[in-house]
Amino acid sequence: MDTNELLKLENQLCFAFYSCSREITKLYRPLLAELGLTYTQYITMLALWEQDNVSVKELGSKLLLDSGTLTPLLKKLESMGLLTRARDKSDERHLVVRLTEQGQALKDKASCVPLRLFEGTTVMPEEIFALRNQVQTLMSKINDAT
Amino acid sequence: MDTNELLKLENQLCFAFYSCSREITKLYRPLLAELGLTYTQYITMLALWEQDNVSVKELGSKLLLDSGTLTPLLKKLESMGLLTRARDKSDERHLVVRLTEQGQALKDKASCVPLRLFEGTTVMPEEIFALRNQVQTLMSKINDAT
DNA sequence: ATTGATTAAATTGTATGCAATTTATATAGC
DNA sequence: GCTATATAAATTGCATACAATTTAATCAAT
């Protein structure tokens, strides 16, 4: 393949991912607005609904985000009354995040989001699962190398 | 599938895309640093190497970005001497972006980037092409609906 | 106990994304 | 020609991302 083909925007896997990721985020936006959440706030809540009482560090390793992103985001969710932030008594370096009752209750309202996401499109569930698995495989190959 | 499964982070296609997109961007970072570009600046240059003399509007429709993102980005690339920004004489509403010689010359330095990207990983070219096609198919299905 | 290294968050600074508004220009219809 | 509408960029404000640095707490090793 020559240089021109190699450098074409439409031939870049990265651009496909990058743009598709943002398009999917746009599908989420109206659904998440009903919950009062942004997309990053939503995936943070997903992580907390799966496992509560985690440190910023643990949360960051699940979401692949660092404290530079998480600190302001968690402060925002705290100000919204969805969680609390407190230093771990046994190791004051760790800040422990805990869902409030309100934060836990939001899970019920969020439960319909995944099924509603691709409503109105011709995207099929099997397609989603298959693609997700392939993307995760790619991710592990990338992470193995670094 | 019950609510807990549906809301698991690892079951979200969006999160797979979102995190994979950022991981690939991290692979790019050291390569693009040699060119003095960020990732978004790089895909903007890709679009311009394909077609020069375009308006912000046209560029935005290719990159799926609006003037809120592009205006400061193009000003930055202009200050780096890679392009010029000038109003279209025949319609002053349009701002035309043109590559400078320096901007065109950068294409040669960039030509090795795509091939070097997955060096050191076990990711195979066929895998990349196949996945890119599937992601693009998903994108069209999403865009058809909206 | 003291000091040096390590670790976890927070902070700082830069660069995106994007909704909403504003500004400037062009077009349509009368 | 004049006004209402439409269009393209720019601007504003908020929310990420992330590298690099700083701060605070813990651990290691003598």
Coordinates of C-alpha atoms (C1' of nucleotides) in Angstrom, one line a residue:
Chain A
M1 CA 0.0 0.0 0.0
D2 CA 1.4 3.4 -0.9
T3 CA 1.9 6.4 1.4
N4 CA -1.3 8.1 0.3
E5 CA -3.5 5.1 1.0
L6 CA -1.7 4.5 4.4
L7 CA -2.4 8.0 5.5
K8 CA -6.0 8.2 4.4
L9 CA -8.3 9.1 7.3
E10 CA -10.8 6.4 6.4
N11 CA -8.1 3.7 6.6
Q12 CA -7.1 4.5 10.2
L13 CA -8.4 2.0 12.8
C14 CA -7.8 4.7 15.4
F15 CA -10.0 7.2 13.7
A16 CA -12.8 4.6 13.3
F17 CA -12.6 3.9 17.1
Y18 CA -12.2 7.5 18.0
S19 CA -15.2 8.7 16.0
C20 CA -17.4 5.7 16.7
S21 CA -16.7 6.1 20.4
R22 CA -17.9 9.7 20.2
E23 CA -21.0 8.8 18.1
I24 CA -22.0 6.2 20.7
T25 CA -21.5 8.8 23.4
K26 CA -24.0 11.0 21.5
L27 CA -26.5 8.2 21.6
Y28 CA -26.1 8.0 25.4
R29 CA -26.4 11.7 26.0
P30 CA -30.2 12.1 26.0
L31 CA -30.6 8.9 28.0
L32 CA -28.0 9.9 30.6
A33 CA -29.4 13.4 30.8
E34 CA -32.5 11.8 32.3
L35 CA -30.2 10.5 35.1
G36 CA -28.4 13.8 35.3
L37 CA -25.1 12.2 34.3
T38 CA -22.4 12.7 31.7
Y39 CA -20.9 9.7 30.0
T40 CA -17.7 9.6 32.1
Q41 CA -19.8 10.1 35.3
Y42 CA -22.0 7.2 34.1
I43 CA -19.2 4.7 33.6
T44 CA -17.8 5.7 37.0
M45 CA -21.2 4.9 38.5
L46 CA -21.2 1.6 36.6
A47 CA -17.9 0.7 38.2
L48 CA -19.2 1.7 41.7
W49 CA -22.4 -0.2 41.3
E50 CA -20.3 -3.3 40.6
Q51 CA -18.0 -2.7 43.5
D52 CA -18.4 -0.1 46.2
N53 CA -15.9 1.1 48.8
V54 CA -13.0 1.5 46.4
S55 CA -10.0 3.8 46.4
V56 CA -9.4 6.3 43.6
K57 CA -6.5 4.1 42.6
E58 CA -8.7 1.0 42.2
L59 CA -11.4 3.0 40.4
G60 CA -8.7 4.4 38.1
S61 CA -7.4 1.0 37.2
K62 CA -10.9 -0.1 36.2
L63 CA -11.7 3.0 34.2
L64 CA -8.2 3.5 32.9
L65 CA -8.3 7.1 34.3
D66 CA -5.8 8.8 36.6
S67 CA -6.4 11.1 39.6
G68 CA -6.1 14.1 37.4
T69 CA -9.4 13.1 35.7
L70 CA -11.0 11.3 38.6
T71 CA -10.5 13.9 41.5
P72 CA -12.7 16.6 39.9
L73 CA -15.2 14.1 38.6
L74 CA -15.6 12.4 42.0
K75 CA -15.9 15.8 43.7
K76 CA -18.7 16.6 41.3
L77 CA -20.6 13.3 42.0
E78 CA -20.1 14.0 45.7
S79 CA -21.6 17.5 45.3
M80 CA -24.6 15.8 43.5
G81 CA -25.1 13.6 46.6
L82 CA -24.3 10.3 44.8
L83 CA -21.2 9.3 46.8
T84 CA -19.0 10.2 49.7
R85 CA -15.2 10.7 49.7
A86 CA -13.2 9.9 52.9
R87 CA -9.7 9.0 53.7
D88 CA -9.0 5.4 54.7
K89 CA -8.3 5.4 58.5
S90 CA -5.9 2.5 58.2
D91 CA -3.9 4.3 55.4
E92 CA -4.6 8.0 55.1
R93 CA -3.0 8.0 51.6
H94 CA -6.1 6.2 50.2
L95 CA -9.3 8.0 49.6
V96 CA -12.3 5.7 49.8
V97 CA -15.3 6.3 47.6
R98 CA -18.7 5.1 48.9
L99 CA -22.1 5.3 47.2
T100 CA -24.8 7.1 49.2
E101 CA -28.4 5.6 49.2
Q102 CA -29.2 8.1 46.5
G103 CA -26.2 6.8 44.5
Q104 CA -27.3 3.2 44.9
A105 CA -30.9 4.0 44.0
L106 CA -29.9 5.6 40.7
K107 CA -28.9 2.1 39.5
D108 CA -32.6 1.2 39.1
K109 CA -33.2 4.2 36.9
A110 CA -30.0 3.4 34.9
S111 CA -31.0 -0.3 34.3
C112 CA -32.9 0.5 31.1
V113 CA -30.1 2.5 29.5
P114 CA -28.2 -0.4 27.9
L115 CA -31.3 -1.8 26.2
R116 CA -32.5 1.5 25.0
L117 CA -29.2 2.6 23.6
F118 CA -29.5 1.1 20.2
E119 CA -33.3 1.5 19.9
G120 CA -34.2 3.1 16.6
T121 CA -31.0 1.7 14.9
T122 CA -30.6 -1.6 13.0
V123 CA -27.7 -2.6 15.3
M124 CA -28.3 -6.1 16.6
P125 CA -27.3 -7.4 20.0
E126 CA -25.1 -10.3 18.6
E127 CA -23.3 -7.7 16.5
I128 CA -22.5 -5.8 19.7
F129 CA -21.3 -8.8 21.6
A130 CA -19.1 -10.0 18.8
L131 CA -17.6 -6.5 18.2
R132 CA -17.0 -6.0 21.9
N133 CA -15.1 -9.2 22.2
Q134 CA -12.9 -8.3 19.3
V135 CA -12.2 -4.9 20.7
Q136 CA -11.3 -6.4 24.1
T137 CA -9.0 -8.9 22.4
L138 CA -7.2 -6.0 20.6
M139 CA -7.0 -4.1 23.9
S140 CA -5.2 -7.0 25.6
K141 CA -2.8 -7.4 22.7
I142 CA -1.9 -3.7 23.1
N143 CA -1.6 -3.8 26.8
D144 CA 0.5 -7.0 26.7
A145 CA 3.1 -5.1 24.7
T146 CA 3.3 -2.1 27.1
Chain B
M1 CA -29.7 -11.1 31.0
D2 CA -30.4 -9.5 34.4
T3 CA -29.8 -5.9 35.4
N4 CA -26.4 -6.6 37.1
E5 CA -25.0 -8.2 34.0
L6 CA -26.4 -5.5 31.7
L7 CA -24.8 -2.8 33.8
K8 CA -21.3 -4.4 34.1
L9 CA -18.6 -2.2 32.8
E10 CA -16.9 -5.0 30.9
N11 CA -20.2 -5.7 29.1
Q12 CA -20.5 -2.2 27.6
L13 CA -19.6 -1.9 23.9
C14 CA -19.2 1.8 24.5
F15 CA -16.6 1.4 27.2
A16 CA -14.6 -1.1 25.1
F17 CA -14.5 1.5 22.3
Y18 CA -13.9 4.4 24.6
S19 CA -11.0 2.8 26.5
C20 CA -9.5 1.1 23.4
S21 CA -9.6 4.4 21.6
R22 CA -7.6 6.1 24.4
E23 CA -5.1 3.2 24.5
I24 CA -4.5 3.5 20.8
T25 CA -4.0 7.2 21.3
K26 CA -1.3 6.4 23.8
L27 CA 0.4 4.2 21.2
Y28 CA 0.4 7.2 18.9
R29 CA 1.7 9.7 21.4
P30 CA 5.5 8.9 21.2
L31 CA 5.3 8.6 17.4
L32 CA 3.4 11.9 17.0
A33 CA 5.7 13.6 19.5
E34 CA 8.4 13.2 16.9
L35 CA 6.2 15.2 14.5
G36 CA 5.3 17.7 17.2
L37 CA 1.6 16.8 16.9
T38 CA -1.1 15.7 19.2
Y39 CA -3.5 13.0 18.1
T40 CA -6.3 15.4 17.1
Q41 CA -3.8 17.6 15.3
Y42 CA -2.6 14.5 13.5
I43 CA -6.0 13.4 12.2
T44 CA -6.6 17.0 11.1
M45 CA -3.4 17.0 9.1
L46 CA -4.4 13.6 7.7
A47 CA -7.6 15.2 6.4
L48 CA -5.7 18.1 4.9
W49 CA -3.1 15.9 3.2
E50 CA -6.0 14.2 1.5
Q51 CA -7.7 17.4 0.6
D52 CA -6.3 20.9 0.9
N53 CA -8.1 24.2 0.6
V54 CA -11.1 23.2 2.7
S55 CA -13.4 25.3 4.9
V56 CA -13.7 24.7 8.6
K57 CA -17.2 23.3 7.9
E58 CA -15.9 20.7 5.4
L59 CA -13.1 19.7 7.7
G60 CA -15.5 19.4 10.5
S61 CA -17.8 17.0 8.6
K62 CA -14.8 14.8 7.8
L63 CA -13.5 14.7 11.4
L64 CA -16.9 14.9 13.0
L65 CA -15.8 18.0 15.0
D66 CA -17.4 21.4 15.2
S67 CA -15.9 24.9 15.1
G68 CA -15.7 24.9 18.9
T69 CA -13.0 22.3 18.7
L70 CA -11.5 23.1 15.4
T71 CA -11.1 26.9 15.7
P72 CA -8.5 26.8 18.5
L73 CA -6.9 23.7 17.0
L74 CA -6.5 25.3 13.6
K75 CA -5.1 28.5 15.2
K76 CA -2.6 26.3 17.0
L77 CA -1.5 24.6 13.7
E78 CA -1.3 28.0 12.1
S79 CA 0.9 29.3 14.9
M80 CA 3.1 26.2 14.2
G81 CA 3.5 27.3 10.6
L82 CA 1.7 24.2 9.2
L83 CA -1.3 26.0 7.6
T84 CA -2.9 29.3 6.9
R85 CA -6.4 30.5 7.7
A86 CA -8.1 33.0 5.4
R87 CA -11.6 34.1 4.6
D88 CA -13.0 33.0 1.2
K89 CA -13.2 36.1 -1.0
S90 CA -16.3 34.9 -2.7
D91 CA -18.1 34.2 0.6
E92 CA -16.6 35.8 3.6
R93 CA -18.5 33.5 5.9
H94 CA -16.2 30.6 5.0
L95 CA -12.7 30.4 6.3
V96 CA -10.4 28.5 4.0
V97 CA -7.6 26.4 5.5
R98 CA -4.5 25.8 3.3
L99 CA -1.4 23.8 4.1
T100 CA 1.9 25.7 4.0
E101 CA 5.0 24.1 2.4
Q102 CA 6.0 23.1 5.8
G103 CA 2.6 21.5 6.4
Q104 CA 2.9 19.5 3.2
A105 CA 6.4 18.5 3.9
L106 CA 5.4 17.0 7.2
K107 CA 3.5 14.3 5.3
D108 CA 6.8 12.6 4.5
K109 CA 7.8 12.4 8.1
A110 CA 4.3 11.1 9.0
S111 CA 4.2 8.3 6.4
C112 CA 5.9 5.8 8.6
V113 CA 3.5 6.3 11.5
P114 CA 0.7 3.9 10.5
L115 CA 3.2 1.0 10.0
R116 CA 5.1 1.7 13.2
L117 CA 2.0 2.0 15.3
F118 CA 1.5 -1.7 16.2
E119 CA 5.1 -2.6 16.2
G120 CA 6.0 -4.5 19.3
T121 CA 2.4 -5.9 19.6
T122 CA 1.0 -9.1 18.3
V123 CA -1.7 -7.2 16.4
M124 CA -1.9 -8.3 12.8
P125 CA -2.8 -6.1 9.8
E126 CA -5.7 -8.3 8.7
E127 CA -7.1 -8.0 12.2
I128 CA -6.9 -4.2 11.9
F129 CA -8.6 -4.1 8.5
A130 CA -11.4 -6.5 9.6
L131 CA -12.1 -4.6 12.8
R132 CA -12.0 -1.2 11.1
N133 CA -14.6 -2.4 8.6
Q134 CA -16.9 -3.7 11.3
V135 CA -16.6 -0.5 13.3
Q136 CA -17.4 1.6 10.1
T137 CA -20.5 -0.6 9.5
L138 CA -21.7 0.1 13.0
M139 CA -21.0 3.8 12.5
S140 CA -23.2 3.9 9.4
K141 CA -26.0 2.0 11.2
I142 CA -25.9 4.6 14.0
N143 CA -25.8 7.5 11.6
D144 CA -28.6 6.2 9.5
A145 CA -30.9 6.3 12.5
T146 CA -30.1 9.9 13.5
Chain C
dA1 C1' 14.1 7.1 65.9
dT2 C1' 15.8 9.0 61.4
dT3 C1' 16.1 9.3 56.8
dG4 C1' 15.4 7.9 51.9
dA5 C1' 12.4 5.8 48.8
dT6 C1' 7.7 4.7 47.6
dT7 C1' 2.9 5.4 47.1
dA8 C1' -1.7 7.8 46.6
dA9 C1' -4.2 12.0 45.7
dA10 C1' -4.4 16.4 44.5
dT11 C1' -2.9 20.2 41.7
dT12 C1' -1.3 22.6 37.6
dG13 C1' -1.2 23.4 32.8
dT14 C1' -2.4 22.2 28.1
dA15 C1' -5.5 20.3 24.7
dT16 C1' -9.6 18.5 23.5
dG17 C1' -15.1 17.9 22.8
dC18 C1' -19.4 19.9 22.6
dA19 C1' -23.8 22.6 23.7
dA20 C1' -25.4 27.2 23.4
dT21 C1' -24.8 31.8 22.1
dT22 C1' -22.9 35.6 19.4
dT23 C1' -21.1 37.8 15.3
dA24 C1' -20.7 38.5 10.5
dT25 C1' -22.1 37.5 6.0
dA26 C1' -25.2 36.0 2.4
dT27 C1' -29.7 34.8 0.5
dA28 C1' -34.8 34.9 -0.2
dG29 C1' -39.1 37.1 -0.6
dC30 C1' -41.5 40.9 -1.0
Chain D
dG1 C1' -33.7 48.3 -1.5
dC2 C1' -35.3 46.2 2.9
dT3 C1' -36.1 42.8 6.2
dA4 C1' -36.4 38.0 7.8
dT5 C1' -34.0 33.9 7.5
dA6 C1' -30.2 31.0 7.0
dT7 C1' -25.4 29.9 7.3
dA8 C1' -20.4 29.7 8.9
dA9 C1' -17.1 30.8 12.5
dA10 C1' -16.0 32.3 16.7
dT11 C1' -16.8 32.6 21.5
dT12 C1' -18.2 31.0 26.1
dG13 C1' -18.7 27.7 29.6
dC14 C1' -18.4 23.2 31.4
dA15 C1' -16.4 18.5 31.5
dT16 C1' -13.0 15.6 30.4
dA17 C1' -7.9 13.5 29.5
dC18 C1' -3.4 13.4 30.8
dA19 C1' 1.6 14.7 31.6
dA20 C1' 4.2 16.6 35.2
dT21 C1' 4.7 18.3 39.7
dT22 C1' 3.5 18.7 44.5
dT23 C1' 1.8 17.2 49.0
dA24 C1' 1.0 13.9 52.5
dA25 C1' 1.5 9.4 54.4
dT26 C1' 3.8 5.0 54.7
dC27 C1' 7.5 1.8 54.4
dA28 C1' 12.3 0.2 54.4
dA29 C1' 16.5 -0.3 56.3
dT30 C1' 19.7 0.7 59.0

